[in-house]
Short mmCIF file of C-alpha atoms and ligand atoms in Angstrom, two decimals:
data_model
loop_
_atom_site.label_atom_id
_atom_site.label_comp_id
_atom_site.label_asym_id
_atom_site.label_seq_id
_atom_site.Cartn_x
_atom_site.Cartn_y
_atom_site.Cartn_z
CA MET L 98 230.45 85.05 268.88
CA SER L 99 233.91 84.53 270.23
CA VAL L 100 236.44 87.23 271.09
CA ASP L 101 238.67 85.63 268.43
CA THR L 102 236.14 86.41 265.72
CA ALA L 103 235.88 90.06 266.75
CA ALA L 104 239.66 90.37 266.82
CA ALA L 105 240.01 88.73 263.41
CA VAL L 106 237.39 91.02 261.87
CA ALA L 107 239.12 94.06 263.39
CA GLU L 108 242.50 92.88 262.09
CA ARG L 109 241.17 92.43 258.57
CA PHE L 110 239.64 95.91 258.80
CA ARG L 111 243.07 97.28 259.61
CA GLU L 112 244.58 95.53 256.59
CA LEU L 113 241.87 96.88 254.28
CA TYR L 114 241.62 100.44 255.53
CA GLY L 115 245.04 101.13 257.05
CA ALA L 116 243.92 101.74 260.65
CA GLY L 117 241.97 99.80 263.26
CA PRO L 118 238.17 100.21 263.57
CA GLU L 119 236.49 102.39 266.18
CA GLY L 120 234.57 99.33 267.30
CA VAL L 121 233.17 95.90 266.46
CA TRP L 122 229.49 94.92 266.64
CA ALA L 123 227.56 91.66 266.21
CA ALA L 124 223.95 90.94 265.21
CA PRO L 125 222.43 87.46 265.04
CA GLY L 126 220.35 85.52 262.56
CA ARG L 127 217.13 84.08 263.91
CA VAL L 128 214.74 81.19 263.70
CA ASN L 129 211.06 81.69 264.12
CA LEU L 130 209.58 79.30 266.68
CA ILE L 131 206.00 80.02 265.60
CA GLY L 132 204.08 82.78 263.81
CA GLU L 133 204.81 82.38 260.10
CA HIS L 134 203.57 84.85 257.48
CA THR L 135 201.76 86.76 260.20
CA ASP L 136 204.12 89.75 260.33
CA TYR L 137 202.75 91.46 257.23
CA ASN L 138 199.25 90.82 258.58
CA ASP L 139 199.94 92.87 261.73
CA GLY L 140 199.97 89.62 263.73
CA PHE L 141 202.11 87.79 266.27
CA VAL L 142 205.52 86.18 265.83
CA MET L 143 207.91 84.43 268.17
CA PRO L 144 211.49 84.30 266.94
CA PHE L 145 214.67 83.70 268.89
CA ALA L 146 218.23 84.65 268.04
CA LEU L 147 220.81 82.15 266.82
CA PRO L 148 224.42 82.04 268.00
CA HIS L 149 225.30 82.72 264.34
CA THR L 150 226.07 86.40 263.83
CA ALA L 151 227.08 89.03 261.34
CA VAL L 152 230.09 90.84 262.79
CA ALA L 153 231.07 94.30 261.58
CA ALA L 154 234.14 96.42 262.26
CA VAL L 155 233.26 100.05 261.61
CA SER L 156 234.78 103.54 261.71
CA ARG L 157 233.16 106.89 260.99
CA ARG L 158 234.13 109.15 258.10
CA THR L 159 233.39 112.82 257.68
CA ASP L 160 233.88 113.09 253.91
CA GLY L 161 230.65 111.48 252.67
CA VAL L 162 232.42 108.29 251.56
CA LEU L 163 231.05 104.84 252.36
CA ARG L 164 233.48 101.95 251.96
CA LEU L 165 232.21 98.38 252.22
CA HIS L 166 233.83 94.98 252.33
CA SER L 167 232.56 91.50 253.20
CA ALA L 168 234.90 88.65 254.06
CA ASP L 169 232.30 86.24 252.71
CA VAL L 170 232.10 87.88 249.30
CA GLY L 171 235.76 88.90 249.01
CA GLY L 172 237.02 91.03 246.15
CA ASP L 173 237.86 94.71 246.33
CA VAL L 174 236.51 97.27 248.76
CA VAL L 175 233.38 98.89 247.27
CA GLU L 176 233.43 102.67 247.52
CA LEU L 177 230.25 104.75 247.35
CA ARG L 178 229.17 108.28 248.30
CA VAL L 179 226.36 108.65 250.82
CA ASP L 180 224.84 111.47 248.73
CA ASP L 181 224.59 109.20 245.71
CA LEU L 182 222.62 106.35 247.29
CA VAL L 183 219.46 105.69 245.25
CA PRO L 184 216.80 103.07 246.10
CA GLU L 185 216.72 99.92 243.97
CA SER L 186 219.91 100.92 242.13
CA ASP L 187 222.10 98.17 243.58
CA ARG L 188 221.49 94.45 242.96
CA ASN L 189 224.53 93.32 244.98
CA TRP L 190 225.05 92.51 248.65
CA THR L 191 226.20 96.10 249.20
CA ALA L 192 222.56 97.20 248.89
CA TYR L 193 221.92 95.96 252.46
CA PRO L 194 224.50 98.10 254.30
CA SER L 195 224.06 101.01 251.86
CA GLY L 196 220.31 100.80 252.37
CA VAL L 197 220.79 101.20 256.11
CA VAL L 198 222.92 104.30 255.61
CA TRP L 199 220.31 105.64 253.17
CA ALA L 200 217.44 104.94 255.62
CA LEU L 201 219.26 106.59 258.52
CA ARG L 202 219.96 109.69 256.44
CA GLN L 203 216.38 109.75 255.13
CA ALA L 204 215.22 109.75 258.75
CA GLY L 205 217.32 112.87 259.33
CA HIS L 206 220.35 111.31 261.01
CA ALA L 207 223.62 112.98 260.05
CA VAL L 208 225.64 109.94 258.99
CA THR L 209 228.58 111.37 257.05
CA GLY L 210 230.24 108.17 255.88
CA ALA L 211 231.82 104.99 257.20
CA ASP L 212 234.38 102.29 256.60
CA ILE L 213 232.83 98.86 257.14
CA HIS L 214 234.25 95.36 257.01
CA LEU L 215 232.01 92.46 257.94
CA ALA L 216 231.97 88.71 258.21
CA SER L 217 228.98 86.52 258.95
CA THR L 218 228.34 83.00 260.19
CA VAL L 219 224.63 83.22 259.38
CA PRO L 220 224.09 81.00 256.33
CA ALA L 221 222.73 83.18 253.50
CA GLY L 222 219.41 82.27 251.92
CA ALA L 223 218.64 79.52 254.45
CA GLY L 224 215.64 81.32 255.93
CA LEU L 225 217.72 82.29 258.97
CA SER L 226 217.81 86.03 258.20
CA SER L 227 221.35 86.68 257.11
CA SER L 228 220.06 89.86 255.46
CA ALA L 229 218.56 91.27 258.65
CA ALA L 230 221.72 90.40 260.60
CA LEU L 231 223.70 92.40 258.08
CA GLU L 232 221.38 95.38 258.26
CA VAL L 233 221.07 95.41 262.02
CA VAL L 234 224.79 95.12 262.70
CA VAL L 235 225.45 98.13 260.48
CA ALA L 236 222.55 100.11 261.96
CA LEU L 237 223.67 99.45 265.53
CA ALA L 238 227.28 100.36 264.78
CA LEU L 239 226.27 103.67 263.19
CA ASN L 240 223.77 104.34 265.99
CA ASP L 241 226.54 103.98 268.55
CA LEU L 242 229.27 105.78 266.61
CA TYR L 243 227.08 108.71 265.58
CA ASP L 244 225.29 108.74 268.92
CA LEU L 245 221.86 108.57 267.30
CA GLY L 246 220.07 107.35 270.43
CA GLN L 247 217.76 104.95 268.58
CA LYS L 248 216.30 101.98 270.45
CA GLY L 249 216.44 98.43 269.06
CA TRP L 250 212.88 98.49 267.72
CA GLN L 251 213.52 101.84 266.04
CA LEU L 252 216.65 100.52 264.36
CA ALA L 253 214.63 97.49 263.26
CA ARG L 254 212.08 99.79 261.58
CA LEU L 255 214.87 101.65 259.78
CA CYS L 256 216.40 98.37 258.63
CA GLN L 257 213.04 97.14 257.36
CA ARG L 258 212.69 100.38 255.40
CA ALA L 259 216.18 99.84 253.99
CA GLU L 260 215.21 96.36 252.81
CA ASN L 261 211.73 97.33 251.54
CA VAL L 262 212.62 100.54 249.76
CA TYR L 263 216.36 100.50 249.08
CA VAL L 264 216.94 96.80 248.40
CA GLY L 265 213.40 96.41 247.06
CA ALA L 266 212.35 93.32 249.03
CA PRO L 267 208.84 93.43 250.57
CA VAL L 268 209.75 91.85 253.93
CA GLY L 269 207.87 92.24 257.22
CA ILE L 270 209.30 93.55 260.49
CA MET L 271 210.05 90.26 262.25
CA ASP L 272 213.60 89.53 261.11
CA GLN L 273 215.08 92.92 261.93
CA THR L 274 213.30 93.12 265.28
CA ALA L 275 214.48 89.63 266.20
CA SER L 276 218.08 90.45 265.37
CA ALA L 277 217.95 93.77 267.23
CA CYS L 278 215.87 92.83 270.28
CA CYS L 279 216.19 89.13 271.17
CA ALA L 280 217.70 88.10 274.50
CA ALA L 281 219.75 85.00 275.34
CA GLY L 282 217.70 82.17 276.79
CA HIS L 283 214.44 83.71 275.58
CA ALA L 284 212.08 83.75 272.66
CA LEU L 285 210.66 87.12 271.66
CA PHE L 286 206.86 87.39 271.65
CA LEU L 287 206.32 90.29 269.29
CA ASP L 288 203.13 92.05 268.28
CA THR L 289 204.04 93.30 264.81
CA ARG L 290 201.24 95.89 264.86
CA ASP L 291 202.65 98.10 267.61
CA LEU L 292 206.00 96.35 268.09
CA SER L 293 205.22 95.70 271.75
CA GLN L 294 207.28 92.77 272.90
CA LYS L 295 207.76 90.34 275.71
CA GLN L 296 210.77 88.13 276.41
CA ILE L 297 209.55 84.58 277.13
CA PRO L 298 212.03 82.29 278.94
CA PHE L 299 212.91 79.46 276.56
CA ASP L 300 215.58 77.24 278.02
CA LEU L 301 215.02 73.82 276.52
CA ALA L 302 218.28 72.31 277.73
CA ALA L 303 217.23 72.80 281.35
CA GLU L 304 214.20 70.62 280.65
CA GLY L 305 216.07 67.91 278.75
CA MET L 306 214.97 69.01 275.30
CA ARG L 307 216.67 70.36 272.19
CA LEU L 308 215.63 72.38 269.20
CA LEU L 309 217.24 71.38 265.94
CA VAL L 310 217.45 73.52 262.84
CA VAL L 311 217.54 71.51 259.63
CA ASP L 312 218.74 73.61 256.71
CA THR L 313 217.55 71.80 253.59
CA GLN L 314 220.10 73.77 251.53
CA VAL L 315 217.48 74.24 248.83
CA LYS L 316 215.76 77.41 247.73
CA HIS L 317 213.18 76.91 245.01
CA SER L 318 213.42 79.68 242.47
CA HIS L 319 209.76 80.72 242.45
CA SER L 320 209.83 81.63 246.16
CA GLU L 321 209.84 85.42 245.76
CA GLY L 322 206.95 85.54 243.32
CA GLU L 323 204.94 83.21 245.54
CA TYR L 324 205.66 85.35 248.60
CA GLY L 325 204.25 88.36 246.75
CA LYS L 326 201.15 86.39 245.78
CA ARG L 327 200.51 85.31 249.38
CA ARG L 328 200.87 88.87 250.60
CA ALA L 329 198.50 90.16 247.94
CA GLY L 330 196.01 87.39 248.79
CA CYS L 331 196.10 88.30 252.48
CA GLU L 332 195.48 91.96 251.61
CA LYS L 333 192.57 90.94 249.42
CA GLY L 334 191.14 88.91 252.30
CA ALA L 335 191.41 91.84 254.69
CA ALA L 336 189.75 94.15 252.14
CA LEU L 337 186.90 91.70 251.50
CA LEU L 338 186.33 91.44 255.25
CA GLY L 339 186.58 95.19 255.79
CA VAL L 340 189.42 94.99 258.32
CA ASP L 341 192.77 96.81 258.33
CA ALA L 342 194.69 93.54 258.50
CA LEU L 343 193.90 89.86 259.02
CA ARG L 344 195.13 90.28 262.58
CA ASP L 345 191.77 91.91 263.25
CA VAL L 346 189.86 88.69 262.59
CA ALA L 347 189.18 87.01 265.93
CA TYR L 348 189.87 83.29 266.09
CA ASP L 349 186.42 82.68 267.55
CA ASP L 350 184.84 84.34 264.50
CA LEU L 351 186.81 82.28 262.00
CA ASP L 352 183.98 80.01 260.81
CA ALA L 353 181.63 82.91 260.24
CA VAL L 354 184.35 84.84 258.45
CA LEU L 355 185.16 81.92 256.16
CA ASP L 356 181.46 81.66 255.30
CA ARG L 357 181.47 85.32 254.34
CA LEU L 358 184.33 84.72 251.92
CA GLY L 359 182.04 82.36 250.00
CA ASP L 360 183.71 80.27 247.34
CA ASP L 361 186.98 82.22 247.01
CA GLU L 362 188.87 79.12 248.10
CA GLU L 363 192.31 80.70 247.63
CA VAL L 364 191.59 83.61 249.96
CA ARG L 365 189.74 81.38 252.45
CA ARG L 366 192.85 79.24 252.86
CA LEU L 367 195.16 82.20 253.36
CA VAL L 368 192.82 83.76 255.93
CA ARG L 369 192.48 80.45 257.77
CA HIS L 370 196.24 80.07 258.01
CA VAL L 371 196.88 83.59 259.30
CA VAL L 372 194.06 83.56 261.86
CA THR L 373 194.92 80.10 263.20
CA GLU L 374 198.64 80.91 263.21
CA ASP L 375 198.11 83.98 265.39
CA GLN L 376 196.15 81.73 267.72
CA ARG L 377 199.01 79.20 267.76
CA VAL L 378 201.49 81.90 268.78
CA GLU L 379 199.27 82.84 271.71
CA GLN L 380 198.92 79.17 272.62
CA VAL L 381 202.70 78.65 272.61
CA VAL L 382 203.21 81.72 274.79
CA ALA L 383 200.62 80.45 277.28
CA LEU L 384 202.16 76.96 277.36
CA LEU L 385 205.69 78.26 277.87
CA GLU L 386 204.56 80.66 280.58
CA SER L 387 202.80 77.86 282.42
CA GLY L 388 205.88 75.62 282.17
CA ASP L 389 204.19 73.11 279.87
CA THR L 390 207.00 73.22 277.33
CA ARG L 391 206.57 69.75 275.82
CA ALA L 392 203.00 70.62 274.88
CA ILE L 393 204.19 73.17 272.32
CA GLY L 394 205.30 70.27 270.08
CA PRO L 395 201.86 69.51 268.57
CA VAL L 396 201.21 73.23 268.12
CA LEU L 397 204.37 73.56 266.03
CA THR L 398 203.34 70.53 263.99
CA ALA L 399 199.86 71.98 263.44
CA GLY L 400 201.58 75.14 262.20
CA HIS L 401 203.41 73.09 259.60
CA ALA L 402 200.22 71.46 258.37
CA SER L 403 198.65 74.90 258.01
CA LEU L 404 201.62 76.25 256.02
CA ARG L 405 201.64 73.14 253.84
CA ASP L 406 197.91 72.73 253.21
CA ASP L 407 196.40 76.21 253.58
CA PHE L 408 199.23 78.64 252.84
CA ARG L 409 200.88 76.12 250.47
CA ILE L 410 204.46 77.28 250.80
CA SER L 411 206.14 74.05 251.88
CA CYS L 412 208.08 71.79 249.54
CA PRO L 413 209.07 68.11 249.42
CA GLU L 414 212.34 68.70 251.31
CA LEU L 415 210.65 70.55 254.20
CA ASP L 416 207.83 68.01 254.40
CA LEU L 417 210.37 65.20 254.47
CA VAL L 418 212.18 66.77 257.45
CA VAL L 419 208.93 67.18 259.36
CA ASP L 420 207.48 63.74 258.54
CA THR L 421 210.74 61.92 259.24
CA ALA L 422 211.41 63.76 262.50
CA LEU L 423 207.91 63.06 263.79
CA ALA L 424 208.13 59.40 262.77
CA SER L 425 211.42 59.19 264.71
CA GLY L 426 210.00 60.52 267.94
CA ALA L 427 210.19 64.32 267.66
CA LEU L 428 207.81 66.28 269.92
CA GLY L 429 206.98 68.65 267.08
CA ALA L 430 208.36 69.98 263.81
CA ARG L 431 207.63 72.65 261.27
CA MET L 432 209.10 74.57 258.39
CA THR L 433 210.31 78.02 259.41
CA GLY L 434 210.86 81.17 257.37
CA GLY L 435 209.48 82.16 254.02
CA GLY L 436 209.00 78.68 252.59
CA PHE L 437 209.83 76.80 249.36
CA GLY L 438 213.10 75.66 250.91
CA GLY L 439 215.25 77.07 253.66
CA SER L 440 215.03 75.50 257.10
CA ALA L 441 212.77 73.45 259.34
CA ILE L 442 212.85 73.21 263.12
CA VAL L 443 212.46 70.09 265.21
CA LEU L 444 211.65 69.98 268.92
CA ALA L 445 212.93 66.78 270.52
CA GLU L 446 213.93 65.10 273.73
CA ALA L 447 217.70 65.38 274.10
CA ALA L 448 217.95 61.59 274.08
CA ASP L 449 216.26 61.38 270.65
CA VAL L 450 218.39 63.93 268.83
CA GLU L 451 220.85 61.48 267.36
CA THR L 452 218.18 59.08 266.12
CA ILE L 453 216.20 61.89 264.54
CA THR L 454 219.24 63.45 262.88
CA LYS L 455 220.31 60.14 261.39
CA ALA L 456 216.81 59.38 260.19
CA VAL L 457 216.49 62.77 258.45
CA GLU L 458 219.89 62.37 256.82
CA ALA L 459 219.03 58.87 255.65
CA ALA L 460 215.64 60.00 254.30
CA PHE L 461 217.32 62.79 252.33
CA ALA L 462 219.90 60.41 250.93
CA SER L 463 217.30 57.91 249.77
CA ALA L 464 215.15 60.66 248.23
CA GLY L 465 218.22 61.86 246.30
CA PHE L 466 218.14 65.29 247.97
CA THR L 467 221.24 67.31 248.88
CA ALA L 468 222.39 66.40 252.40
CA PRO L 469 220.80 68.77 254.93
CA ARG L 470 222.78 70.74 257.50
CA VAL L 471 221.55 69.99 261.00
CA PHE L 472 222.50 72.03 264.05
CA GLU L 473 221.18 72.69 267.51
CA ALA L 474 219.76 76.15 268.15
CA VAL L 475 220.20 77.65 271.60
CA PRO L 476 218.47 81.03 272.06
CA ALA L 477 221.30 83.57 271.90
CA ALA L 478 221.70 87.31 272.47
CA GLY L 479 220.46 90.05 270.16
CA ALA L 480 222.60 92.72 268.53
CA ARG L 481 225.37 94.20 270.69
CA ARG L 482 228.72 95.94 270.67
CA VAL L 483 231.53 93.43 271.16
CA SER L 484 234.61 95.65 271.30
P1 LIG A 218 218.14 85.28 254.28
O1 LIG A 218 217.95 86.60 254.93
O2 LIG A 218 217.02 84.33 254.54
O3 LIG A 218 219.46 84.66 254.57
P2 LIG A 218 217.97 86.91 251.93
O4 LIG A 218 217.78 86.57 250.49
O5 LIG A 218 216.99 87.81 252.56
O6 LIG A 218 218.10 85.52 252.70
O7 LIG A 218 219.40 87.57 252.14
C1 LIG A 218 220.56 86.97 251.58
C2 LIG A 218 221.43 88.03 250.96
O8 LIG A 218 222.03 88.83 252.01
C3 LIG A 218 222.60 87.47 250.20
O9 LIG A 218 222.24 87.18 248.85
C4 LIG A 218 223.59 88.63 250.26
O10 LIG A 218 223.27 89.62 249.29
C5 LIG A 218 223.33 89.21 251.62
N1 LIG A 218 224.28 88.65 252.59
C6 LIG A 218 224.05 87.80 253.60
N2 LIG A 218 225.17 87.51 254.30
C7 LIG A 218 226.16 88.22 253.71
C8 LIG A 218 227.57 88.37 253.95
N3 LIG A 218 228.16 87.72 254.94
N4 LIG A 218 228.25 89.21 253.14
C9 LIG A 218 227.65 89.86 252.14
N5 LIG A 218 226.35 89.75 251.86
C10 LIG A 218 225.61 88.95 252.62
MG1 LIG A 219 216.36 87.96 254.54
#
């Protein structure tokens, strides 16, 4: 995020609220390199932060008033009272920042109001976590201003609670932790059970490679219902196997475990995806740590096949990105995020980027799909104060 952006957000704050903000903060969106639909199974994930951020200018208030404005939504300032915040009462964008205030207060933090103006470059609904960026930027600003002393992972937990309980969306812990805790030039290896984490150096440019994000610009409408079904199916699998979460199924025991599930084909597929996906995360970590970066390509591609065939959350647009990229020389490719639209990632030699991009665009055009948005993702910094 540039200094210009921070200054512009602060200036707009001044116009809206009559005085400059106490500070400006930024929190990024993320892409998940590997580890999809593992976070609500207590498993492993490996996101990294995007250069795209939600930027918030914020000041404290002592009168219990919460005022909210988003440059991307426009309209009037929304004014609420912190005492009146009630879970699942708000179906608008304001539920995200309000939910954070609610979660902080629920946790016993004396947040007595705020003026907030924000602007975000994280595309909304593209599977790149614009919602978590919004939550985390507000949480970090209030943490700093009210001197709450919470660490990144603790703020992530509070933001997840805001989204689960206040907004009413049953999301896992990955997105908020990624936005709060990622480091530039690294991917974050996160154990979602205990939130232990390790920063893994991930500097593709130094090795002549690139990672492309292809935003298909589609979001199929049944995605939320299907997400709920997958979660419920995973819980059923864990219950049938007598484990707390599918994370507890060892990869080496997978065949025996699948036998035990008998002919419940639906649950067998979900279990197979989650258990193999955890294994793929560990494989990618090992490959990156041993400097064998190009070898992660086939692991990413195997992850896509598992999401498409076993978890069944891909869609024609995502499959077309992956198939076209691989046919044009990509080292690996997979859908990323919740599925049924959103974005895919492509790992490629720098020299092949142009060919691959053109091929994907041409394939979309001839399939009659909306043109995708393609951009290069360089692992960027996590949430921070910018002024
Ligand atoms: P994702 O997190 O994958 O982008 P979500 O559906 O979880 O998708 O979150 C998108 C929602 O977050 C939007 O519908 C909107 O309510 C909110 N949001 C994201 N960015 C902004 C923004 N800049 N201003 C206001 N609301 C935003
Ligand atoms: Mg989201």
